[in-house]
Amino acid sequence: QVTLVESGGGLVQAGGSLRLSCAASGSIFSIKAMAWYRQAPGKQRELVAGIISSGQTAYGDSMKGRFTISRDGAKNTVYLQMNSLQPEDTGVYYCNADIAMSGADYYHDYWGQGTQVTVSS
């Protein structure tokens, strides 16, 4: 059993910052990649940022230069530092991870329950 728990969402004014955290727990053998996605009302879920075990990162186009993803391998935790937030950044932010459980020889996709980010104008 693997669980992803997000924290750090909330209400912030435009131009402000938030830092999201996502901790993976359970019988984890290896984490290949972790990422953040978001879903705004009436829109499809989109990639915000991702990071693989080597440290290489990728960002959605509208997040480049404003958001930074980082990872603490020892804590199985991924962070998302969000700066210069705008109302269009409002949505539910979901943590995603490719995890191999102890004793397994394959990776499985896991999702957190989501954390709400609201940016007021």
PDB file of C-alpha atoms in Angstrom:
ATOM      1  CA  GLN A   1       0.000   0.000   0.000  1.00  0.00           C
ATOM      2  CA  VAL A   2       1.315   3.434  -1.007  1.00  0.00           C
ATOM      3  CA  THR A   3      -0.191   6.782  -0.090  1.00  0.00           C
ATOM      4  CA  LEU A   4       0.563  10.278  -1.368  1.00  0.00           C
ATOM      5  CA  VAL A   5      -0.409  13.145   0.909  1.00  0.00           C
ATOM      6  CA  GLU A   6      -0.320  16.737  -0.322  1.00  0.00           C
ATOM      7  CA  SER A   7      -0.202  19.845   1.829  1.00  0.00           C
ATOM      8  CA  GLY A   8       0.407  23.562   1.484  1.00  0.00           C
ATOM      9  CA  GLY A   9      -2.523  24.721  -0.594  1.00  0.00           C
ATOM     10  CA  GLY A  10      -4.620  27.714   0.327  1.00  0.00           C
ATOM     11  CA  LEU A  11      -5.765  31.181  -0.628  1.00  0.00           C
ATOM     12  CA  VAL A  12      -3.241  33.760  -1.797  1.00  0.00           C
ATOM     13  CA  GLN A  13      -3.399  37.117  -3.537  1.00  0.00           C
ATOM     14  CA  ALA A  14      -2.110  37.595  -7.062  1.00  0.00           C
ATOM     15  CA  GLY A  15       1.642  37.993  -7.041  1.00  0.00           C
ATOM     16  CA  GLY A  16       2.003  35.890  -3.920  1.00  0.00           C
ATOM     17  CA  SER A  17       3.703  32.555  -3.308  1.00  0.00           C
ATOM     18  CA  LEU A  18       2.823  29.123  -2.007  1.00  0.00           C
ATOM     19  CA  ARG A  19       4.844  25.979  -1.403  1.00  0.00           C
ATOM     20  CA  LEU A  20       3.195  22.602  -1.864  1.00  0.00           C
ATOM     21  CA  SER A  21       4.514  19.374  -0.413  1.00  0.00           C
ATOM     22  CA  CYS A  22       3.712  15.772  -1.245  1.00  0.00           C
ATOM     23  CA  ALA A  23       4.955  12.912   0.885  1.00  0.00           C
ATOM     24  CA  ALA A  24       4.840   9.316  -0.294  1.00  0.00           C
ATOM     25  CA  SER A  25       4.559   6.638   2.355  1.00  0.00           C
ATOM     26  CA  GLY A  26       4.119   2.879   2.505  1.00  0.00           C
ATOM     27  CA  SER A  27       6.101  -0.121   1.344  1.00  0.00           C
ATOM     28  CA  ILE A  28       8.186   1.813  -1.166  1.00  0.00           C
ATOM     29  CA  PHE A  29      11.157   0.246  -2.916  1.00  0.00           C
ATOM     30  CA  SER A  30      11.842   2.891  -5.543  1.00  0.00           C
ATOM     31  CA  ILE A  31      10.379   6.116  -6.917  1.00  0.00           C
ATOM     32  CA  LYS A  32      11.119   6.736 -10.577  1.00  0.00           C
ATOM     33  CA  ALA A  33       9.408  10.088 -10.973  1.00  0.00           C
ATOM     34  CA  MET A  34       7.192  12.542  -9.136  1.00  0.00           C
ATOM     35  CA  ALA A  35       5.073  15.302 -10.579  1.00  0.00           C
ATOM     36  CA  TRP A  36       2.419  17.894  -9.942  1.00  0.00           C
ATOM     37  CA  TYR A  37      -0.701  18.269 -12.042  1.00  0.00           C
ATOM     38  CA  ARG A  38      -3.524  20.733 -11.687  1.00  0.00           C
ATOM     39  CA  GLN A  39      -7.137  20.900 -12.717  1.00  0.00           C
ATOM     40  CA  ALA A  40      -9.071  24.125 -12.979  1.00  0.00           C
ATOM     41  CA  PRO A  41     -12.878  24.136 -12.963  1.00  0.00           C
ATOM     42  CA  GLY A  42     -14.187  23.019 -16.336  1.00  0.00           C
ATOM     43  CA  LYS A  43     -10.739  22.227 -17.671  1.00  0.00           C
ATOM     44  CA  GLN A  44      -8.670  19.106 -18.200  1.00  0.00           C
ATOM     45  CA  ARG A  45      -5.940  18.120 -15.810  1.00  0.00           C
ATOM     46  CA  GLU A  46      -2.574  19.468 -16.961  1.00  0.00           C
ATOM     47  CA  LEU A  47       1.044  18.892 -16.084  1.00  0.00           C
ATOM     48  CA  VAL A  48       2.538  21.561 -13.836  1.00  0.00           C
ATOM     49  CA  ALA A  49       6.001  20.132 -13.239  1.00  0.00           C
ATOM     50  CA  GLY A  50       7.789  16.825 -13.003  1.00  0.00           C
ATOM     51  CA  ILE A  51      11.085  15.503 -11.686  1.00  0.00           C
ATOM     52  CA  ILE A  52      12.782  12.161 -12.250  1.00  0.00           C
ATOM     53  CA  SER A  53      15.207  10.292 -10.027  1.00  0.00           C
ATOM     54  CA  SER A  54      18.234  11.857 -11.763  1.00  0.00           C
ATOM     55  CA  GLY A  55      16.971  15.312 -10.848  1.00  0.00           C
ATOM     56  CA  GLN A  56      15.972  16.309 -14.353  1.00  0.00           C
ATOM     57  CA  THR A  57      12.876  18.498 -14.371  1.00  0.00           C
ATOM     58  CA  ALA A  58      10.154  19.524 -16.782  1.00  0.00           C
ATOM     59  CA  TYR A  59       7.524  22.256 -16.588  1.00  0.00           C
ATOM     60  CA  GLY A  60       4.318  23.248 -18.253  1.00  0.00           C
ATOM     61  CA  ASP A  61       4.788  26.253 -20.511  1.00  0.00           C
ATOM     62  CA  SER A  62       2.899  28.745 -18.345  1.00  0.00           C
ATOM     63  CA  MET A  63       4.801  27.701 -15.211  1.00  0.00           C
ATOM     64  CA  LYS A  64       8.353  28.124 -16.501  1.00  0.00           C
ATOM     65  CA  GLY A  65      10.255  30.754 -14.575  1.00  0.00           C
ATOM     66  CA  ARG A  66       7.638  30.968 -11.834  1.00  0.00           C
ATOM     67  CA  PHE A  67       7.421  27.457 -10.396  1.00  0.00           C
ATOM     68  CA  THR A  68      10.212  25.241  -9.113  1.00  0.00           C
ATOM     69  CA  ILE A  69       9.914  21.525  -8.402  1.00  0.00           C
ATOM     70  CA  SER A  70      12.338  19.794  -6.080  1.00  0.00           C
ATOM     71  CA  ARG A  71      12.597  16.443  -4.374  1.00  0.00           C
ATOM     72  CA  ASP A  72      13.974  15.014  -1.151  1.00  0.00           C
ATOM     73  CA  GLY A  73      14.726  11.391  -1.956  1.00  0.00           C
ATOM     74  CA  ALA A  74      15.430  10.472   1.637  1.00  0.00           C
ATOM     75  CA  LYS A  75      11.961  11.655   2.652  1.00  0.00           C
ATOM     76  CA  ASN A  76      10.158  10.463  -0.498  1.00  0.00           C
ATOM     77  CA  THR A  77       8.807  13.990  -0.748  1.00  0.00           C
ATOM     78  CA  VAL A  78       8.363  16.369  -3.660  1.00  0.00           C
ATOM     79  CA  TYR A  79       7.903  20.104  -3.342  1.00  0.00           C
ATOM     80  CA  LEU A  80       6.471  22.759  -5.617  1.00  0.00           C
ATOM     81  CA  GLN A  81       7.493  26.350  -4.978  1.00  0.00           C
ATOM     82  CA  MET A  82       5.047  28.635  -6.743  1.00  0.00           C
ATOM     83  CA  ASN A  83       5.895  32.311  -7.136  1.00  0.00           C
ATOM     84  CA  SER A  84       4.166  35.193  -8.920  1.00  0.00           C
ATOM     85  CA  LEU A  85       0.866  33.375  -8.688  1.00  0.00           C
ATOM     86  CA  GLN A  86      -1.959  34.557 -10.902  1.00  0.00           C
ATOM     87  CA  PRO A  87      -5.722  33.910 -10.789  1.00  0.00           C
ATOM     88  CA  GLU A  88      -5.359  31.491 -13.701  1.00  0.00           C
ATOM     89  CA  ASP A  89      -3.207  29.297 -11.454  1.00  0.00           C
ATOM     90  CA  THR A  90      -6.305  28.520  -9.397  1.00  0.00           C
ATOM     91  CA  GLY A  91      -7.228  24.866  -9.267  1.00  0.00           C
ATOM     92  CA  VAL A  92      -6.791  21.588  -7.470  1.00  0.00           C
ATOM     93  CA  TYR A  93      -3.168  20.494  -7.468  1.00  0.00           C
ATOM     94  CA  TYR A  94      -2.513  16.766  -7.523  1.00  0.00           C
ATOM     95  CA  CYS A  95       0.650  14.898  -6.689  1.00  0.00           C
ATOM     96  CA  ASN A  96       1.598  11.973  -8.931  1.00  0.00           C
ATOM     97  CA  ALA A  97       4.353   9.395  -8.556  1.00  0.00           C
ATOM     98  CA  ASP A  98       5.678   6.291 -10.317  1.00  0.00           C
ATOM     99  CA  ILE A  99       6.492   3.927  -7.476  1.00  0.00           C
ATOM    100  CA  ALA A 100       7.689   0.351  -7.207  1.00  0.00           C
ATOM    101  CA  MET A 101       6.607  -1.268  -4.000  1.00  0.00           C
ATOM    102  CA  SER A 102       8.879  -3.522  -1.999  1.00  0.00           C
ATOM    103  CA  GLY A 103       8.955  -6.958  -3.601  1.00  0.00           C
ATOM    104  CA  ALA A 104       7.475  -5.739  -6.900  1.00  0.00           C
ATOM    105  CA  ASP A 105       9.275  -5.664 -10.249  1.00  0.00           C
ATOM    106  CA  TYR A 106       7.130  -2.979 -11.842  1.00  0.00           C
ATOM    107  CA  TYR A 107       6.207   0.651 -11.275  1.00  0.00           C
ATOM    108  CA  HIS A 108       2.670   1.781 -10.602  1.00  0.00           C
ATOM    109  CA  ASP A 109       1.117   5.216 -10.995  1.00  0.00           C
ATOM    110  CA  TYR A 110      -0.184   6.761  -7.760  1.00  0.00           C
ATOM    111  CA  TRP A 111      -2.176   9.942  -7.138  1.00  0.00           C
ATOM    112  CA  GLY A 112      -2.771  12.095  -4.102  1.00  0.00           C
ATOM    113  CA  GLN A 113      -6.164  13.431  -3.093  1.00  0.00           C
ATOM    114  CA  GLY A 114      -5.391  16.958  -4.255  1.00  0.00           C
ATOM    115  CA  THR A 115      -4.973  20.296  -2.543  1.00  0.00           C
ATOM    116  CA  GLN A 116      -6.854  23.456  -3.467  1.00  0.00           C
ATOM    117  CA  VAL A 117      -4.950  26.535  -4.579  1.00  0.00           C
ATOM    118  CA  THR A 118      -6.955  29.718  -4.983  1.00  0.00           C
ATOM    119  CA  VAL A 119      -5.398  32.935  -6.254  1.00  0.00           C
ATOM    120  CA  SER A 120      -7.468  36.078  -5.842  1.00  0.00           C
ATOM    121  CA  SER A 121      -7.077  39.112  -8.070  1.00  0.00           C
TER     122      SER A 121
END
